């Protein structure tokens, strides 16, 4: 404390030591002090109010200690202060409004604390503010109004707070180099004014609520290296002007509402290393553009509507370590040129319409640690390498006929032998077989035409025809027989769950494929109701194709019973997992957040991206299923309703008690808001 007696002291530097204890309130006597450095120590306690008496202080650095409590409002008396560093402490409470009155402020750092409330609206009142860093707090309220026209700004970091505000007028910053405002509650549209920030090198405004289109003027940001606008509600097309950003190395536009194709001009981004366009509504062909970005290390185009073949030129991207093309509509064979990606670690081609075989050259890809080709039409042997031998069979399921070293796939011997014999005989029998097939087709067409004339249509419902079984492209009766055998005539030992109107069974076919089979209760008093629920579930699910909605693979409606065949979700429903202490430990926060986001994506798809809005009406943890990789899928569409967009949708109450939206109970008019309430 005796240091407070050195009244002529101008600079006091005690930083980078191991000092403990409190800041002496006697420091308030050092009225000639211009700089006080106490950073990188282990100081604790509160900041003394007396520091506000240091009217000549220009620089105060208390960062990297364990100081706590609120920031004194007496700081507003330090009228010459231009630098204030309070980052990486344990401060709480609001940032004093008095700090916003300091006309000479140039550098402010509050990051890494527990500060709340709004930032002072007049932080840039003196027009000299260059650095504002306050990330990783609990700040809320609007953006400081003085920031809109604060032309002196060079560096701004406000990420991971709860700041609200319209950013539509932002962008008049000729000196700005770095701005990060991701993970807040910002809204509004990106202004064309951002194109005048000619010194801007990094711009992150991801995970907010931005709308509108990406302004083409952003193509004027010649120094821009990173542009992250992901997880917003941006729409329109990707501006071709972004191809002018020669220094851009990271472009992330994922999880928006963008449509159209990838501009060819993107191929001119010679410095691009990370490109994430996933989870949009992009379409068209993926060629003549990104294959020229030879520095690419990550390419994510998953969850879009791309079509056509996978361009073989992607094999020239030698630096790729992750390639995700899943959940699109790619067709044709997997290009063998992809095996030339010597640094590739993760490859995901699942949920497409690829055919042919997995190139045998893939066995030489030593860096590859993960591959997923499930939900395609692939056939033939899987390459024989350590990766494929140890890979989970779920990443190869739901294909035409893959065989080989993957655990759970059939061996290739029987398949290759039968094909060899067929090759030997096909020339001899091809002509007569073709003739016989043609004759049979003609007879069947005539018989069908005659029978159709005689029989009157009795039921217009597409999914309730008697003795109809629709699954894959196989013979329905044969698959029905396999499922009955696999469940031992729906024995209790194969039952994995029972609901209000059906029981679910685990069916393991002879091929090794696993399915979940829901058998609808055939109770006489409830027959009509259960039939209606069955029809509603099929009607809803045949319209849907989304990775976070359980996939309906087939159904059967006959006098013997009604069945629904789904993809099998290994970990069961979320409710049971949460109630089991041992299993719940596996659900760390990262996985829980991913599960929440999976359900969000599914609901957004049902409500906004289907031809007719589908409302589930029973969103609960009982109806969220998890697969081996903790991917979450919404299930149980027995109470779902397809909305009429031209009028009200009146309905009886349906769903789980405690999850029902109050307005549904009052009005009986179902809307997508019912699902949001349940969620």
PDB file of C-alpha atoms in Angstrom, residues 66-274:
ATOM      1  CA  UNK A  66      -8.790 -13.070 -10.984  1.00  0.00           C
ATOM      2  CA  UNK A  67     -10.415  -9.735 -10.225  1.00  0.00           C
ATOM      3  CA  UNK A  68     -14.153  -9.815  -9.592  1.00  0.00           C
ATOM      4  CA  UNK A  69     -17.148  -7.645  -8.904  1.00  0.00           C
ATOM      5  CA  UNK A  70     -18.350  -4.752 -11.015  1.00  0.00           C
ATOM      6  CA  UNK A  71     -16.354  -2.176 -12.979  1.00  0.00           C
ATOM      7  CA  UNK A  72     -16.399   1.092 -10.955  1.00  0.00           C
ATOM      8  CA  UNK A  73     -18.476   3.884 -12.477  1.00  0.00           C
ATOM      9  CA  UNK A  74     -15.790   6.280 -11.201  1.00  0.00           C
ATOM     10  CA  UNK A  75     -13.812   5.304 -14.325  1.00  0.00           C
ATOM     11  CA  UNK A  76     -15.853   8.011 -16.020  1.00  0.00           C
ATOM     12  CA  UNK A  77     -13.643  10.568 -14.177  1.00  0.00           C
ATOM     13  CA  UNK A  78     -10.470   9.429 -15.989  1.00  0.00           C
ATOM     14  CA  UNK A  79     -11.046  11.842 -18.857  1.00  0.00           C
ATOM     15  CA  UNK A  80      -7.637  11.267 -20.480  1.00  0.00           C
ATOM     16  CA  UNK A  81      -8.001   7.482 -20.613  1.00  0.00           C
ATOM     17  CA  UNK A  82      -7.399   6.070 -24.121  1.00  0.00           C
ATOM     18  CA  UNK A  83      -6.622   2.393 -23.332  1.00  0.00           C
ATOM     19  CA  UNK A  84      -8.637   0.172 -20.971  1.00  0.00           C
ATOM     20  CA  UNK A  85      -7.826  -3.557 -20.756  1.00  0.00           C
ATOM     21  CA  UNK A  86      -9.907  -5.559 -18.250  1.00  0.00           C
ATOM     22  CA  UNK A  87     -10.050  -8.864 -20.161  1.00  0.00           C
ATOM     23  CA  UNK A  88      -9.731 -12.389 -18.726  1.00  0.00           C
ATOM     24  CA  UNK A  89     -10.935 -11.714 -15.183  1.00  0.00           C
ATOM     25  CA  UNK A  90     -14.180 -12.531 -13.372  1.00  0.00           C
ATOM     26  CA  UNK A  91     -15.965  -9.178 -13.598  1.00  0.00           C
ATOM     27  CA  UNK A  92     -19.756  -9.201 -13.489  1.00  0.00           C
ATOM     28  CA  UNK A  93     -22.556  -6.678 -13.700  1.00  0.00           C
ATOM     29  CA  UNK A  94     -23.001  -3.988 -16.362  1.00  0.00           C
ATOM     30  CA  UNK A  95     -20.356  -1.998 -18.175  1.00  0.00           C
ATOM     31  CA  UNK A  96     -20.734   1.498 -16.616  1.00  0.00           C
ATOM     32  CA  UNK A  97     -22.464   3.994 -18.882  1.00  0.00           C
ATOM     33  CA  UNK A  98     -19.863   6.566 -17.731  1.00  0.00           C
ATOM     34  CA  UNK A  99     -17.183   4.814 -19.797  1.00  0.00           C
ATOM     35  CA  UNK A 100     -19.129   5.916 -22.867  1.00  0.00           C
ATOM     36  CA  UNK A 101     -18.397   9.553 -21.999  1.00  0.00           C
ATOM     37  CA  UNK A 102     -14.598   9.204 -22.342  1.00  0.00           C
ATOM     38  CA  UNK A 103     -13.748  11.211 -25.445  1.00  0.00           C
ATOM     39  CA  UNK A 104     -10.194   9.886 -25.936  1.00  0.00           C
ATOM     40  CA  UNK A 105     -10.977   6.144 -25.809  1.00  0.00           C
ATOM     41  CA  UNK A 106      -9.143   4.164 -28.495  1.00  0.00           C
ATOM     42  CA  UNK A 107      -8.702   0.619 -27.156  1.00  0.00           C
ATOM     43  CA  UNK A 108     -11.184  -1.330 -24.987  1.00  0.00           C
ATOM     44  CA  UNK A 109     -10.999  -5.005 -24.018  1.00  0.00           C
ATOM     45  CA  UNK A 110     -13.624  -6.661 -21.773  1.00  0.00           C
ATOM     46  CA  UNK A 111     -13.474 -10.223 -23.152  1.00  0.00           C
ATOM     47  CA  UNK A 112     -13.484 -13.358 -21.005  1.00  0.00           C
ATOM     48  CA  UNK A 113     -15.597 -12.068 -18.111  1.00  0.00           C
ATOM     49  CA  UNK A 114     -19.195 -12.471 -16.912  1.00  0.00           C
ATOM     50  CA  UNK A 115     -20.410  -9.005 -17.867  1.00  0.00           C
ATOM     51  CA  UNK A 116     -24.096  -8.574 -18.678  1.00  0.00           C
ATOM     52  CA  UNK A 117     -26.457  -5.870 -19.834  1.00  0.00           C
ATOM     53  CA  UNK A 118     -25.900  -3.538 -22.804  1.00  0.00           C
ATOM     54  CA  UNK A 119     -22.689  -1.853 -23.858  1.00  0.00           C
ATOM     55  CA  UNK A 120     -22.728   1.942 -23.386  1.00  0.00           C
ATOM     56  CA  UNK A 121     -24.449   3.423 -26.474  1.00  0.00           C
ATOM     57  CA  UNK A 122     -21.894   6.259 -26.819  1.00  0.00           C
ATOM     58  CA  UNK A 123     -18.670   4.186 -26.750  1.00  0.00           C
ATOM     59  CA  UNK A 124     -17.417   5.922 -29.880  1.00  0.00           C
ATOM     60  CA  UNK A 125     -18.615   9.386 -28.890  1.00  0.00           C
ATOM     61  CA  UNK A 126     -15.106  10.833 -29.344  1.00  0.00           C
ATOM     62  CA  UNK A 127     -14.770   9.326 -32.812  1.00  0.00           C
ATOM     63  CA  UNK A 128     -11.376   7.794 -31.938  1.00  0.00           C
ATOM     64  CA  UNK A 129     -12.305   4.203 -30.974  1.00  0.00           C
ATOM     65  CA  UNK A 130     -10.126   1.706 -32.835  1.00  0.00           C
ATOM     66  CA  UNK A 131     -10.465  -1.563 -30.909  1.00  0.00           C
ATOM     67  CA  UNK A 132     -13.561  -2.932 -29.174  1.00  0.00           C
ATOM     68  CA  UNK A 133     -13.145  -6.464 -27.829  1.00  0.00           C
ATOM     69  CA  UNK A 134     -15.830  -7.895 -25.539  1.00  0.00           C
ATOM     70  CA  UNK A 135     -16.372 -11.501 -26.677  1.00  0.00           C
ATOM     71  CA  UNK A 136     -17.337 -14.394 -24.375  1.00  0.00           C
ATOM     72  CA  UNK A 137     -19.535 -12.479 -21.934  1.00  0.00           C
ATOM     73  CA  UNK A 138     -23.290 -12.353 -21.349  1.00  0.00           C
ATOM     74  CA  UNK A 139     -23.826  -8.944 -22.895  1.00  0.00           C
ATOM     75  CA  UNK A 140     -27.286  -8.252 -24.267  1.00  0.00           C
ATOM     76  CA  UNK A 141     -29.331  -5.326 -25.410  1.00  0.00           C
ATOM     77  CA  UNK A 142     -28.767  -3.399 -28.627  1.00  0.00           C
ATOM     78  CA  UNK A 143     -25.544  -2.646 -30.432  1.00  0.00           C
ATOM     79  CA  UNK A 144     -24.092   0.692 -29.285  1.00  0.00           C
ATOM     80  CA  UNK A 145     -25.683   3.279 -31.573  1.00  0.00           C
ATOM     81  CA  UNK A 146     -22.402   5.144 -31.908  1.00  0.00           C
ATOM     82  CA  UNK A 147     -20.818   2.121 -33.643  1.00  0.00           C
ATOM     83  CA  UNK A 148     -22.928   2.625 -36.766  1.00  0.00           C
ATOM     84  CA  UNK A 149     -20.861   5.604 -37.923  1.00  0.00           C
ATOM     85  CA  UNK A 150     -17.647   4.931 -35.996  1.00  0.00           C
ATOM     86  CA  UNK A 151     -15.276   5.301 -38.959  1.00  0.00           C
ATOM     87  CA  UNK A 152     -12.167   4.949 -36.760  1.00  0.00           C
ATOM     88  CA  UNK A 153     -12.837   1.247 -36.000  1.00  0.00           C
ATOM     89  CA  UNK A 154     -10.028  -1.172 -36.858  1.00  0.00           C
ATOM     90  CA  UNK A 155     -10.849  -4.308 -34.851  1.00  0.00           C
ATOM     91  CA  UNK A 156     -14.193  -5.417 -33.361  1.00  0.00           C
ATOM     92  CA  UNK A 157     -14.842  -8.701 -31.528  1.00  0.00           C
ATOM     93  CA  UNK A 158     -18.253  -9.154 -29.889  1.00  0.00           C
ATOM     94  CA  UNK A 159     -18.782 -12.866 -30.574  1.00  0.00           C
ATOM     95  CA  UNK A 160     -20.593 -15.272 -28.255  1.00  0.00           C
ATOM     96  CA  UNK A 161     -22.826 -12.801 -26.445  1.00  0.00           C
ATOM     97  CA  UNK A 162     -26.562 -12.126 -26.671  1.00  0.00           C
ATOM     98  CA  UNK A 163     -26.385  -8.730 -28.334  1.00  0.00           C
ATOM     99  CA  UNK A 164     -29.423  -7.720 -30.352  1.00  0.00           C
ATOM    100  CA  UNK A 165     -29.870  -5.097 -32.998  1.00  0.00           C
ATOM    101  CA  UNK A 166     -30.400  -4.299 -36.660  1.00  0.00           C
ATOM    102  CA  UNK A 167     -27.137  -4.261 -38.631  1.00  0.00           C
ATOM    103  CA  UNK A 168     -28.719  -3.008 -41.859  1.00  0.00           C
ATOM    104  CA  UNK A 169     -26.920   0.374 -41.633  1.00  0.00           C
ATOM    105  CA  UNK A 170     -23.493  -0.981 -40.677  1.00  0.00           C
ATOM    106  CA  UNK A 171     -20.572  -1.007 -43.095  1.00  0.00           C
ATOM    107  CA  UNK A 172     -19.072   2.513 -43.139  1.00  0.00           C
ATOM    108  CA  UNK A 173     -15.649   1.521 -41.810  1.00  0.00           C
ATOM    109  CA  UNK A 174     -12.765   2.529 -44.111  1.00  0.00           C
ATOM    110  CA  UNK A 175     -10.132   1.433 -41.527  1.00  0.00           C
ATOM    111  CA  UNK A 176     -11.763  -1.819 -40.373  1.00  0.00           C
ATOM    112  CA  UNK A 177      -9.503  -4.888 -40.567  1.00  0.00           C
ATOM    113  CA  UNK A 178     -11.279  -7.516 -38.422  1.00  0.00           C
ATOM    114  CA  UNK A 179     -14.909  -7.898 -37.307  1.00  0.00           C
ATOM    115  CA  UNK A 180     -16.381 -10.896 -35.480  1.00  0.00           C
ATOM    116  CA  UNK A 181     -19.983 -10.729 -34.240  1.00  0.00           C
ATOM    117  CA  UNK A 182     -20.956 -14.399 -34.548  1.00  0.00           C
ATOM    118  CA  UNK A 183     -23.294 -16.160 -32.106  1.00  0.00           C
ATOM    119  CA  UNK A 184     -25.462 -13.210 -31.096  1.00  0.00           C
ATOM    120  CA  UNK A 185     -29.069 -12.201 -31.822  1.00  0.00           C
ATOM    121  CA  UNK A 186     -28.392  -9.708 -34.601  1.00  0.00           C
ATOM    122  CA  UNK A 187     -30.937  -9.243 -37.375  1.00  0.00           C
ATOM    123  CA  UNK A 188     -31.477  -7.187 -40.511  1.00  0.00           C
ATOM    124  CA  UNK A 189     -29.803  -7.308 -43.914  1.00  0.00           C
ATOM    125  CA  UNK A 190     -26.218  -6.944 -45.032  1.00  0.00           C
ATOM    126  CA  UNK A 191     -25.794  -3.481 -46.526  1.00  0.00           C
ATOM    127  CA  UNK A 192     -24.011  -2.751 -49.820  1.00  0.00           C
ATOM    128  CA  UNK A 193     -21.892  -0.377 -47.687  1.00  0.00           C
ATOM    129  CA  UNK A 194     -19.711  -3.318 -46.615  1.00  0.00           C
ATOM    130  CA  UNK A 195     -18.141  -3.121 -50.070  1.00  0.00           C
ATOM    131  CA  UNK A 196     -16.406   0.110 -49.018  1.00  0.00           C
ATOM    132  CA  UNK A 197     -14.468  -1.549 -46.164  1.00  0.00           C
ATOM    133  CA  UNK A 198     -11.429  -1.923 -48.411  1.00  0.00           C
ATOM    134  CA  UNK A 199      -9.040  -2.908 -45.587  1.00  0.00           C
ATOM    135  CA  UNK A 200     -11.289  -5.648 -44.205  1.00  0.00           C
ATOM    136  CA  UNK A 201      -9.480  -8.992 -43.861  1.00  0.00           C
ATOM    137  CA  UNK A 202     -11.897 -11.051 -41.722  1.00  0.00           C
ATOM    138  CA  UNK A 203     -15.691 -10.815 -41.385  1.00  0.00           C
ATOM    139  CA  UNK A 204     -17.677 -13.228 -39.215  1.00  0.00           C
ATOM    140  CA  UNK A 205     -21.397 -12.690 -38.568  1.00  0.00           C
ATOM    141  CA  UNK A 206     -22.439 -16.355 -38.396  1.00  0.00           C
ATOM    142  CA  UNK A 207     -25.123 -17.829 -36.113  1.00  0.00           C
ATOM    143  CA  UNK A 208     -27.404 -14.785 -36.045  1.00  0.00           C
ATOM    144  CA  UNK A 209     -30.750 -13.969 -37.682  1.00  0.00           C
ATOM    145  CA  UNK A 210     -29.637 -12.106 -40.802  1.00  0.00           C
ATOM    146  CA  UNK A 211     -32.023 -12.106 -43.766  1.00  0.00           C
ATOM    147  CA  UNK A 212     -31.989 -10.876 -47.340  1.00  0.00           C
ATOM    148  CA  UNK A 213     -29.303 -11.474 -49.945  1.00  0.00           C
ATOM    149  CA  UNK A 214     -25.526 -11.336 -49.834  1.00  0.00           C
ATOM    150  CA  UNK A 215     -24.622  -7.980 -51.433  1.00  0.00           C
ATOM    151  CA  UNK A 216     -22.557  -8.227 -54.608  1.00  0.00           C
ATOM    152  CA  UNK A 217     -20.501  -5.275 -53.359  1.00  0.00           C
ATOM    153  CA  UNK A 218     -18.652  -7.701 -51.065  1.00  0.00           C
ATOM    154  CA  UNK A 219     -16.735  -8.687 -54.184  1.00  0.00           C
ATOM    155  CA  UNK A 220     -14.877  -5.369 -53.787  1.00  0.00           C
ATOM    156  CA  UNK A 221     -13.177  -6.446 -50.529  1.00  0.00           C
ATOM    157  CA  UNK A 222      -9.806  -7.124 -52.110  1.00  0.00           C
ATOM    158  CA  UNK A 223      -8.061  -7.839 -48.773  1.00  0.00           C
ATOM    159  CA  UNK A 224     -10.717 -10.238 -47.416  1.00  0.00           C
ATOM    160  CA  UNK A 225      -9.318 -13.576 -46.270  1.00  0.00           C
ATOM    161  CA  UNK A 226     -12.234 -14.997 -44.246  1.00  0.00           C
ATOM    162  CA  UNK A 227     -15.972 -14.592 -44.816  1.00  0.00           C
ATOM    163  CA  UNK A 228     -18.296 -16.533 -42.501  1.00  0.00           C
ATOM    164  CA  UNK A 229     -22.027 -15.838 -42.846  1.00  0.00           C
ATOM    165  CA  UNK A 230     -23.185 -19.343 -41.907  1.00  0.00           C
ATOM    166  CA  UNK A 231     -26.227 -20.229 -39.769  1.00  0.00           C
ATOM    167  CA  UNK A 232     -28.423 -17.292 -40.715  1.00  0.00           C
ATOM    168  CA  UNK A 233     -31.492 -16.950 -42.938  1.00  0.00           C
ATOM    169  CA  UNK A 234     -29.794 -15.491 -45.992  1.00  0.00           C
ATOM    170  CA  UNK A 235     -31.480 -16.181 -49.319  1.00  0.00           C
ATOM    171  CA  UNK A 236     -30.953 -15.552 -52.996  1.00  0.00           C
ATOM    172  CA  UNK A 237     -27.994 -16.770 -55.029  1.00  0.00           C
ATOM    173  CA  UNK A 238     -24.284 -16.739 -54.216  1.00  0.00           C
ATOM    174  CA  UNK A 239     -22.964 -13.545 -55.863  1.00  0.00           C
ATOM    175  CA  UNK A 240     -20.573 -14.281 -58.715  1.00  0.00           C
ATOM    176  CA  UNK A 241     -18.660 -11.151 -57.613  1.00  0.00           C
ATOM    177  CA  UNK A 242     -17.176 -13.170 -54.730  1.00  0.00           C
ATOM    178  CA  UNK A 243     -14.884 -14.646 -57.370  1.00  0.00           C
ATOM    179  CA  UNK A 244     -12.923 -11.370 -57.226  1.00  0.00           C
ATOM    180  CA  UNK A 245     -11.686 -12.068 -53.679  1.00  0.00           C
ATOM    181  CA  UNK A 246      -8.232 -13.354 -54.612  1.00  0.00           C
ATOM    182  CA  UNK A 247      -7.028 -13.498 -50.971  1.00  0.00           C
ATOM    183  CA  UNK A 248     -10.074 -15.390 -49.637  1.00  0.00           C
ATOM    184  CA  UNK A 249      -8.994 -18.620 -47.922  1.00  0.00           C
ATOM    185  CA  UNK A 250     -12.144 -19.416 -45.889  1.00  0.00           C
ATOM    186  CA  UNK A 251     -15.694 -19.079 -47.239  1.00  0.00           C
ATOM    187  CA  UNK A 252     -18.562 -20.416 -45.122  1.00  0.00           C
ATOM    188  CA  UNK A 253     -22.163 -19.825 -46.208  1.00  0.00           C
ATOM    189  CA  UNK A 254     -23.564 -23.011 -44.647  1.00  0.00           C
ATOM    190  CA  UNK A 255     -26.981 -23.390 -43.038  1.00  0.00           C
ATOM    191  CA  UNK A 256     -28.836 -20.637 -44.894  1.00  0.00           C
ATOM    192  CA  UNK A 257     -31.607 -20.520 -47.506  1.00  0.00           C
ATOM    193  CA  UNK A 258     -29.393 -19.892 -50.534  1.00  0.00           C
ATOM    194  CA  UNK A 259     -30.472 -21.313 -53.886  1.00  0.00           C
ATOM    195  CA  UNK A 260     -29.158 -21.549 -57.433  1.00  0.00           C
ATOM    196  CA  UNK A 261     -25.890 -23.091 -58.545  1.00  0.00           C
ATOM    197  CA  UNK A 262     -22.293 -22.477 -57.503  1.00  0.00           C
ATOM    198  CA  UNK A 263     -20.984 -19.574 -59.634  1.00  0.00           C
ATOM    199  CA  UNK A 264     -18.191 -20.544 -62.002  1.00  0.00           C
ATOM    200  CA  UNK A 265     -16.301 -17.507 -60.729  1.00  0.00           C
ATOM    201  CA  UNK A 266     -15.706 -19.337 -57.420  1.00  0.00           C
ATOM    202  CA  UNK A 267     -13.116 -21.344 -59.344  1.00  0.00           C
ATOM    203  CA  UNK A 268     -11.002 -18.182 -59.585  1.00  0.00           C
ATOM    204  CA  UNK A 269     -10.435 -18.199 -55.786  1.00  0.00           C
ATOM    205  CA  UNK A 270      -6.898 -19.507 -56.022  1.00  0.00           C
ATOM    206  CA  UNK A 271      -6.233 -19.008 -52.274  1.00  0.00           C
ATOM    207  CA  UNK A 272      -9.371 -20.809 -51.074  1.00  0.00           C
ATOM    208  CA  UNK A 273      -8.679 -23.531 -48.487  1.00  0.00           C
ATOM    209  CA  UNK A 274     -12.013 -23.985 -46.674  1.00  0.00           C
TER     210      UNK A 274
END
